[in-house]
Structure formats: C-alpha cells, structure tokens
PDB file of C-alpha atoms and ligand atoms in Angstrom:
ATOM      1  CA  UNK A 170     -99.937 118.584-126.886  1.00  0.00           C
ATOM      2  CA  UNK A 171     -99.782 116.002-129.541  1.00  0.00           C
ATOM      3  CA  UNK A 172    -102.339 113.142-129.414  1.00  0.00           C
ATOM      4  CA  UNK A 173    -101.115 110.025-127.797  1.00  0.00           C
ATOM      5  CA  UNK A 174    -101.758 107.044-129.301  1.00  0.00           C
ATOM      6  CA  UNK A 175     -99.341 104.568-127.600  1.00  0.00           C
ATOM      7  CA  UNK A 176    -101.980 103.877-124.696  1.00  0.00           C
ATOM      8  CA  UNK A 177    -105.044 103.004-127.102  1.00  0.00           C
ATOM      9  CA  UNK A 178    -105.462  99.439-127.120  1.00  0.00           C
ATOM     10  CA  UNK A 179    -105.734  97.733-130.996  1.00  0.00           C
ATOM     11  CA  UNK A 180    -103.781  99.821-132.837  1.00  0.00           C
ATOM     12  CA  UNK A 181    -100.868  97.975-133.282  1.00  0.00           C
ATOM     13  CA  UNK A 182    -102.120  96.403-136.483  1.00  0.00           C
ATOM     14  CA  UNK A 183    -104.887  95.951-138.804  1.00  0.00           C
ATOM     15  CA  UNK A 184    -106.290  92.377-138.224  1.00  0.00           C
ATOM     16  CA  UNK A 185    -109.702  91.905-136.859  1.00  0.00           C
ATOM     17  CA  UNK A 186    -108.385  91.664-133.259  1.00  0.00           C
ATOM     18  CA  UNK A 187    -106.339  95.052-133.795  1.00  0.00           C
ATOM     19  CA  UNK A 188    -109.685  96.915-135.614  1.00  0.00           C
ATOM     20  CA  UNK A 189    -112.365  95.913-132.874  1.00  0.00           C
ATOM     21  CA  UNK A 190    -109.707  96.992-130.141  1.00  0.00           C
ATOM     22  CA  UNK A 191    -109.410 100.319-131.586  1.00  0.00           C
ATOM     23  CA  UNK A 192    -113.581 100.228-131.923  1.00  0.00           C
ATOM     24  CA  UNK A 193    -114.458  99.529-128.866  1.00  0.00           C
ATOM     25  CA  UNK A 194    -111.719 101.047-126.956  1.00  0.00           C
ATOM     26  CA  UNK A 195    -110.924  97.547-125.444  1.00  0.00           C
ATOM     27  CA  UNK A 196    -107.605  99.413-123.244  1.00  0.00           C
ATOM     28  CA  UNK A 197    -104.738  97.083-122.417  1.00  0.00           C
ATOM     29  CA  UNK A 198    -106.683  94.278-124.610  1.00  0.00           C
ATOM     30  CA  UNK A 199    -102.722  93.061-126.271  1.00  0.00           C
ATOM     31  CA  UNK A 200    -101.397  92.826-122.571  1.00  0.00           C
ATOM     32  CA  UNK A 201    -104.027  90.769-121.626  1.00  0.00           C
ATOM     33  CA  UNK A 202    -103.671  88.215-124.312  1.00  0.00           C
ATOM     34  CA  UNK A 203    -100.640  87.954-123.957  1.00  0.00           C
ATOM     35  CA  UNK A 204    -100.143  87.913-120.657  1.00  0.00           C
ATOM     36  CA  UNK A 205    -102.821  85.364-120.433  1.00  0.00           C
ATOM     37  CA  UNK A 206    -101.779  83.085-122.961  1.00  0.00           C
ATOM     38  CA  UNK A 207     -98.353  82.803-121.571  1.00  0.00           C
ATOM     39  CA  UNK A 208     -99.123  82.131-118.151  1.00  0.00           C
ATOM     40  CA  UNK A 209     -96.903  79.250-116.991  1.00  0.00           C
ATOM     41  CA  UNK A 210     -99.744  78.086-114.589  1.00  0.00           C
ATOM     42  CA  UNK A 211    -102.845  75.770-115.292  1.00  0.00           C
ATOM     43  CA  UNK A 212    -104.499  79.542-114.608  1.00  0.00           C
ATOM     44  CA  UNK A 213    -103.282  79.599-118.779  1.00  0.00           C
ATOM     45  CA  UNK A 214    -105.887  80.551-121.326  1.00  0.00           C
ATOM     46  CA  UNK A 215    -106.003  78.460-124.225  1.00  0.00           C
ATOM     47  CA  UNK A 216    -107.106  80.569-127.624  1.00  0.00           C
ATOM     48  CA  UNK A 217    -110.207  79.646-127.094  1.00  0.00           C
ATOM     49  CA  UNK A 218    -110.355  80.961-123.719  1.00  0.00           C
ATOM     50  CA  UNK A 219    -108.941  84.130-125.061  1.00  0.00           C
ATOM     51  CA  UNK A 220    -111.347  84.516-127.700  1.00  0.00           C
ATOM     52  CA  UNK A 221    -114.596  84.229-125.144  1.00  0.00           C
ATOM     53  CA  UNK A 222    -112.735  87.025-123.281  1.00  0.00           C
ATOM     54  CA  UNK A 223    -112.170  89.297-126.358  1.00  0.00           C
ATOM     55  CA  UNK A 224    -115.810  88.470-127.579  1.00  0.00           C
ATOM     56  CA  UNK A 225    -116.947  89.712-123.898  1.00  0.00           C
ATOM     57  CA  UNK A 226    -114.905  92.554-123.436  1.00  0.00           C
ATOM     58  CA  UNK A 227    -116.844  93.759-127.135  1.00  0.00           C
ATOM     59  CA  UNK A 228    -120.188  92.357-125.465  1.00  0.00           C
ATOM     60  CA  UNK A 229    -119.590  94.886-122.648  1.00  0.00           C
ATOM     61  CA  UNK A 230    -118.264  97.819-124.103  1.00  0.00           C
ATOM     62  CA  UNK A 231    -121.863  97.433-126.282  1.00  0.00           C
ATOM     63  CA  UNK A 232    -123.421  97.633-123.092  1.00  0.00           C
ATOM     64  CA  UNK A 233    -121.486 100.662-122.071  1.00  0.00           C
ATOM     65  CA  UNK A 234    -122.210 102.074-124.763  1.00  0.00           C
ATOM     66  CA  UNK A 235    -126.215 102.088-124.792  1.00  0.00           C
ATOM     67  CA  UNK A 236    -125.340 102.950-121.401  1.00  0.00           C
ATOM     68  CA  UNK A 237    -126.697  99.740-119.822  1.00  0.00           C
ATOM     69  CA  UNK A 238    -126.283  98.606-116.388  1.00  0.00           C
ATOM     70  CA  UNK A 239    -125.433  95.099-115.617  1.00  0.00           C
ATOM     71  CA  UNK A 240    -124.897  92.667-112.506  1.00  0.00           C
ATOM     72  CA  UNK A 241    -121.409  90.872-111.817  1.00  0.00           C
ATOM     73  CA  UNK A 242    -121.564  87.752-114.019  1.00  0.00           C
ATOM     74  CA  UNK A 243    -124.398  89.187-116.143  1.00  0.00           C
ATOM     75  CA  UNK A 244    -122.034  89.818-119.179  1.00  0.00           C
ATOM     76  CA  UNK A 245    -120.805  86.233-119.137  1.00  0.00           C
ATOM     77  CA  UNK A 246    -124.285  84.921-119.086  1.00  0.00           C
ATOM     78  CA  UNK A 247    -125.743  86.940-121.976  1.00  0.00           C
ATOM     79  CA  UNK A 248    -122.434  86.019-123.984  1.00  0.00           C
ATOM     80  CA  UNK A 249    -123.258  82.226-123.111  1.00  0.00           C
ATOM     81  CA  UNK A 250    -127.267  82.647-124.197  1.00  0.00           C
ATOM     82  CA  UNK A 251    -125.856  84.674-127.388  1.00  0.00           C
ATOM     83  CA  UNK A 252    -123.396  81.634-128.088  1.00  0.00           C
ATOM     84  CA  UNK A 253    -123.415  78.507-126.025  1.00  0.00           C
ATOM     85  CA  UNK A 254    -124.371  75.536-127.874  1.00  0.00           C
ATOM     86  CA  UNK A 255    -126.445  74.327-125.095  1.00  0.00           C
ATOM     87  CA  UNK A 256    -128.472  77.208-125.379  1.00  0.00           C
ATOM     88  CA  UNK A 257    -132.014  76.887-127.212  1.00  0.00           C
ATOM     89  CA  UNK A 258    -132.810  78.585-129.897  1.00  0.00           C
ATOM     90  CA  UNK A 259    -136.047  80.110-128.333  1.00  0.00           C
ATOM     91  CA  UNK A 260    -133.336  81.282-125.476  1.00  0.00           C
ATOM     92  CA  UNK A 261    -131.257  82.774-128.306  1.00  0.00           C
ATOM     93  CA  UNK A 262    -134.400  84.603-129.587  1.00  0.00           C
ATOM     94  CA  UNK A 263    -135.421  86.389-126.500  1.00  0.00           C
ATOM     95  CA  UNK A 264    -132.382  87.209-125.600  1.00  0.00           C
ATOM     96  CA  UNK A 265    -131.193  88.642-128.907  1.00  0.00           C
ATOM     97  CA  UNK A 266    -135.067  90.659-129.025  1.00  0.00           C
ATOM     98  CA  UNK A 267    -134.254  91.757-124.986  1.00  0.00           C
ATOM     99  CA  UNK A 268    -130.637  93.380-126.208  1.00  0.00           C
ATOM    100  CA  UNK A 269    -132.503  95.186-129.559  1.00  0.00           C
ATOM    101  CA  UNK A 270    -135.137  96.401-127.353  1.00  0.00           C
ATOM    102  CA  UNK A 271    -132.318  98.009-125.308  1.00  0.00           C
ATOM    103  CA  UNK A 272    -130.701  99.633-127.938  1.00  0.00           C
ATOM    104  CA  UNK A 273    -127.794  97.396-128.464  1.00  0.00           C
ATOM    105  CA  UNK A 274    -126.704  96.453-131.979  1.00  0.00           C
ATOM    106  CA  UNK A 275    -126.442  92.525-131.869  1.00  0.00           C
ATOM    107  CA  UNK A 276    -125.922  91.935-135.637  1.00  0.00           C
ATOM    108  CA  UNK A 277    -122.949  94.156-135.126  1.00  0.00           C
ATOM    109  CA  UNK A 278    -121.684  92.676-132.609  1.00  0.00           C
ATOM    110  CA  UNK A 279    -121.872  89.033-133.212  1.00  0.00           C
ATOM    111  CA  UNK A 280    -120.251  90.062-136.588  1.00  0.00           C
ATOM    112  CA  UNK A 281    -117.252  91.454-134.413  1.00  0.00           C
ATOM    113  CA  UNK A 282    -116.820  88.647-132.473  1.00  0.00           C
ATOM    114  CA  UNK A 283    -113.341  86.867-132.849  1.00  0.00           C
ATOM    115  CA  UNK A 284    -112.737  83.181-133.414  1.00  0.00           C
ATOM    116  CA  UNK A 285    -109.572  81.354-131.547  1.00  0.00           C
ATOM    117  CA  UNK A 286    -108.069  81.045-134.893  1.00  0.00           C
ATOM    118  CA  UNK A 287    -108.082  85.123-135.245  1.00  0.00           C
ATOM    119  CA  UNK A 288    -106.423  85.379-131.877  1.00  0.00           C
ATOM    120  CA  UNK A 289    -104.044  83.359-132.896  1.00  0.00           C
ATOM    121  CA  UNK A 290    -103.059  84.486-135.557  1.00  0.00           C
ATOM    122  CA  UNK A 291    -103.141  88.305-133.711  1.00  0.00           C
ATOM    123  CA  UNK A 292    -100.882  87.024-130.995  1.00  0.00           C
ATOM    124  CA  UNK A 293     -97.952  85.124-133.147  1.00  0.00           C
ATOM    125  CA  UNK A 294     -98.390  87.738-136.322  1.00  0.00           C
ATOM    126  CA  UNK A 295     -99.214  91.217-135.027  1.00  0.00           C
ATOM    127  CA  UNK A 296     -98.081  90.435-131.385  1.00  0.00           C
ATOM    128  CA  UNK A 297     -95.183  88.084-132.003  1.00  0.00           C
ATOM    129  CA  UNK A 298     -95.775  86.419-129.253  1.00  0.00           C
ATOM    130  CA  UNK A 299     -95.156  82.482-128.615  1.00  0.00           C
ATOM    131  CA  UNK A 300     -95.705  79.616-125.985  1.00  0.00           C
ATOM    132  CA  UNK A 301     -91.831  79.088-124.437  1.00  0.00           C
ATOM    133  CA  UNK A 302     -92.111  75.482-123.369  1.00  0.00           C
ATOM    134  CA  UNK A 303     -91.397  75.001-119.946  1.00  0.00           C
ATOM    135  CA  UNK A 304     -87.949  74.901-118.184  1.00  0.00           C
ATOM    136  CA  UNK A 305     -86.873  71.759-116.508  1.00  0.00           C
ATOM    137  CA  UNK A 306     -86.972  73.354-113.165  1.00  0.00           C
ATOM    138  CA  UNK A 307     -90.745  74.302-114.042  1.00  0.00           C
ATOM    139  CA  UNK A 308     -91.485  71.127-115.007  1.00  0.00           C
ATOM    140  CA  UNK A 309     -90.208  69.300-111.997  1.00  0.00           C
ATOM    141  CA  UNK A 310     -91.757  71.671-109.911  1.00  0.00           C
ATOM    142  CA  UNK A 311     -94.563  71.190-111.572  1.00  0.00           C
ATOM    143  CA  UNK A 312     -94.645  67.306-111.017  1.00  0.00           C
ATOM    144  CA  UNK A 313     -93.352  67.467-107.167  1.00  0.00           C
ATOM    145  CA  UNK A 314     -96.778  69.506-106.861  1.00  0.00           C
ATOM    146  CA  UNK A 315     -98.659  66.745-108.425  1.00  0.00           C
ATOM    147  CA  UNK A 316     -97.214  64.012-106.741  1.00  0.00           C
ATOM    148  CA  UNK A 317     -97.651  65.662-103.628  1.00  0.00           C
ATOM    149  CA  UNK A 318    -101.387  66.103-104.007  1.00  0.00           C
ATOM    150  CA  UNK A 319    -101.434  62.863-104.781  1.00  0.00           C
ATOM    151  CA  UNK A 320     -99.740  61.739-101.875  1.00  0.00           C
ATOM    152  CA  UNK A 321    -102.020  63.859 -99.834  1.00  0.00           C
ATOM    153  CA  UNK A 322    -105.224  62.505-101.555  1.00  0.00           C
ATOM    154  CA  UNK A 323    -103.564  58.839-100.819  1.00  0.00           C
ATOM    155  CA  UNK A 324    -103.338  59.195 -97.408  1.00  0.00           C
ATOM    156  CA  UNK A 325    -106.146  61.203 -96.391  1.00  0.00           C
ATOM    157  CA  UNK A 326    -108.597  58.631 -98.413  1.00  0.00           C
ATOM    158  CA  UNK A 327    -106.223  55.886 -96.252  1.00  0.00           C
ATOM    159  CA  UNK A 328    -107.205  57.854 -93.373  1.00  0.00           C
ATOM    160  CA  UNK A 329    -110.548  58.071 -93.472  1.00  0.00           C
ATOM    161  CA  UNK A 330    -111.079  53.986 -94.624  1.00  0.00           C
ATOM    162  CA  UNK A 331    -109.379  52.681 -92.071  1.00  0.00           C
ATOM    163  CA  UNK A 332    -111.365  55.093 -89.541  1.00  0.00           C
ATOM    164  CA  UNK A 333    -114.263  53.681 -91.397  1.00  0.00           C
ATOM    165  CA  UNK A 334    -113.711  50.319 -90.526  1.00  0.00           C
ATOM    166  CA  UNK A 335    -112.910  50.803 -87.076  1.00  0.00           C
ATOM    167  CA  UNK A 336    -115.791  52.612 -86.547  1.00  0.00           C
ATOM    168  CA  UNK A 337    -117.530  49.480 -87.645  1.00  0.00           C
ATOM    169  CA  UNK A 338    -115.455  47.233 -85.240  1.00  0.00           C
ATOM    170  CA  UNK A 339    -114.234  45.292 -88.450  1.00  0.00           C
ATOM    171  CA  UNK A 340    -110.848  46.622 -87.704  1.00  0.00           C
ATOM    172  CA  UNK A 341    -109.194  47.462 -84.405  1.00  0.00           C
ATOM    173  CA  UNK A 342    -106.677  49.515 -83.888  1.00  0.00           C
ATOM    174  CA  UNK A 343    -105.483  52.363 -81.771  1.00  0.00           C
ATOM    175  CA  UNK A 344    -105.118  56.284 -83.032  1.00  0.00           C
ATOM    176  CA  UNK A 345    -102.712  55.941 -86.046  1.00  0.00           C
ATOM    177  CA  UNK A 346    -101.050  57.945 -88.290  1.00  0.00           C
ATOM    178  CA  UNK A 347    -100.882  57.186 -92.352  1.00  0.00           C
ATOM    179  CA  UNK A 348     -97.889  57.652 -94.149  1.00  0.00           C
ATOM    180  CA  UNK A 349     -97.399  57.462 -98.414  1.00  0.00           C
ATOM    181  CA  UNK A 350     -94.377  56.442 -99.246  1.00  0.00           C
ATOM    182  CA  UNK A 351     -93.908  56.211-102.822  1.00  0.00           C
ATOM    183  CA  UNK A 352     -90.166  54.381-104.104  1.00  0.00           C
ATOM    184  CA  UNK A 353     -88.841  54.081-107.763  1.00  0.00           C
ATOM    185  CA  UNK A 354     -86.398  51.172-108.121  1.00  0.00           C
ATOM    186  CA  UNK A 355     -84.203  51.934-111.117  1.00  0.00           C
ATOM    187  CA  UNK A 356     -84.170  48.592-113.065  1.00  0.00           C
ATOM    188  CA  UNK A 357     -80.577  48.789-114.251  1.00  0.00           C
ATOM    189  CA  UNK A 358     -78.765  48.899-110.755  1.00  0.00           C
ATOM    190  CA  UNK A 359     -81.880  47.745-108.379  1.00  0.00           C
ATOM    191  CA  UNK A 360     -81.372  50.708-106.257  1.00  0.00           C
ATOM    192  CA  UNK A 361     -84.702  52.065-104.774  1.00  0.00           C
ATOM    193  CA  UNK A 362     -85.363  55.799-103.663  1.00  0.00           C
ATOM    194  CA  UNK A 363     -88.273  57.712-102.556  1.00  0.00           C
ATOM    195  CA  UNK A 364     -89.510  59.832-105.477  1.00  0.00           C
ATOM    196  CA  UNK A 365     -89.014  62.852-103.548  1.00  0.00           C
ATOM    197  CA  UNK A 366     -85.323  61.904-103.424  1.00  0.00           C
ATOM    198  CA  UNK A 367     -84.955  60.879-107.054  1.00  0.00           C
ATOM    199  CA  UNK A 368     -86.256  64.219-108.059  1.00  0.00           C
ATOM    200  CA  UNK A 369     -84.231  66.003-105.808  1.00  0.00           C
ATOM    201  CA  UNK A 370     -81.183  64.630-106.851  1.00  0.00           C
ATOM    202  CA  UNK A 371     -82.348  64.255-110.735  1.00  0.00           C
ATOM    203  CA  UNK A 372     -82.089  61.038-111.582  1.00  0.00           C
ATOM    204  CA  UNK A 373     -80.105  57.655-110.567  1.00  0.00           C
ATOM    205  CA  UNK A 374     -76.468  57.299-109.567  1.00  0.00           C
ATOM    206  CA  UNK A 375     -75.719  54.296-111.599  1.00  0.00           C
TER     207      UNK A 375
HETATM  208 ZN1  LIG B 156    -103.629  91.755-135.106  1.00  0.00          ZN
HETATM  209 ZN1  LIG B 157     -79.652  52.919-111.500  1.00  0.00          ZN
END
C-alpha cells in the first residue's frame, strides 16, 4: 500500500501555516480555517480569531507530545498567560519556567506561532479561499433578526416599566399587553408601512 498523504493536514503548501501543520500533525487544520472564516454567522472567525486557534492547536499538540495531561479550558489559559497583553510579566515567567520544567519546548513553540497576517495570506494564497459578501436574502434575514430582537428588547423593557410604576401606584392600570410597532413612511409618496411589511415586500410601491 502506498503512503497516503491526502489526509495529513499542512501539506498543501509550504508557508508557515502549511509547515507547522505538517509538524505538528494539526489533522483537518485547512478545513477548519476555512470553514471558520467563511461562516456566514456572527459565529465567523476573524484572522485573528483564526490565528489564536492555530497558535493553540500547536500549544496542544506540544502538550501531547511531552505527553501532558490537561483540564478543559487549560490550553486556552496557558496560551493567554504565554500571550495576553494583560498578562504580567512575572505571570509570563512562571508560566514559561512551569512548561520547561515539564519538558515542553516554549522557545520552539512561540517561534511557531502564526500571526493573522500569515493566515491570511495561507487562506487566499495556498487555500484560495475568499469572504463571498452576503446575498440579499442573507442580509435581510439578517436585519429582520435584528429588528426583531429589538422589538423584543422594546417591549419587554416597556413591560417591565410600566409594571414598575404600577407597582408603585404612580400608574394605574389593569393587566396589559405591550405591543412595538415600528412604521417607515417613505418620504416621496407619504405612504407608511410596518417594517416587517416593507421588508417583506422589498421596498415601496411608489
Ligand atoms: Zn500556506
Ligand atoms: Zn413611496
């Protein structure tokens, strides 16, 4: 049987994303990105978000490798004390001496981590891969789910104030329900419509 190399993750090119794949063994790493990176929800990973999750995935397989065993979270957290600018130096220290005294090669490691610039460039050169902007459909959807949080946020804050108040007998009145009606009145032909309507039907009849 001939050696498969399709599955390895990396080897698709040569950049410093491609080499530290095919180091580390990081499998499925070129899915990930791009899947990640072109996810048409706010769920998206900007470059830098993809870059903190290449640098970890390398953080981990370290820790594989001096066959270390870690906690859920406890890779993010030692990538944050290696690399978070909130983090103090004395922080950086100990943590840095901890990972030496355990065997694990920090120099090397923090000289394989990626910048979002090197993803980048890994995703649109080696990858080919690029941002589609959004279709129209996607971007109403997108704003009839904002405007209905919105809506909900409106009237459940109305909601509550005006159970407020009665509560404190500055305002009377009997159970009630709150409704958010929000209208667009197009300025050329004065007509009005509900914004739910004007979406639906994609813009004014005049
Ligand atoms: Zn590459
Ligand atoms: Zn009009």
């Amino acid at each position: 049987m001939s050696e498969s190399s399709t599955e390895e993750a990396g080897v698709s090119c040569g950049c410093k994303v491609g080499r530290i794949g095919s180091r580390y063994d990081l499998d499925g790493l070129d899915d990930e990105l791009v899947r990640y990176w072109t996810d048409r929800t706010d769920e998206r990973y900007s470059t830098r978000d993809l870059a903190e999750h290449v640098n970890q995935r390398v953080l981990q397989a370290a820790l594989d490798d001096a066959g270390l065993q870690y906690k859920d979270g406890e890779i993010e957290n030692t990538y944050r004390l290696l690399t978070g600018e909130d983090v103090s130096s004395g922080t950086r220290v100990q943590t840095r001496k901890e990972l030496e005294r355990d065997s694990v090669p920090v120099d090397e490691i923090e000289g394989d981590f990626v910048s979002h610039q090197t993803v980048y460039n890994h995703l649109t050169n080696c990858l080919e891969a690029s941002l589609d902007s959004p279709s129209d459909e996607e971007r109403l959807e997108r704003s009839r789910d904002k405007l209905g949080a919105l809506r909900n946020r409106t009237a459940a804050v109305t909601e509550d104030t005006v159970a407020q108040l009665d509560r404190n007998d500055v305002l009377d009145v009997g159970e009630f329900d709150v409704l958010v009606n929000v209208t667009v009145t197009c300025k050329d032909c004065r007509q009005q419509y509900t914004i739910r309507d004007l979406l639906e039907q994609g813009g004014c009849e005049c």
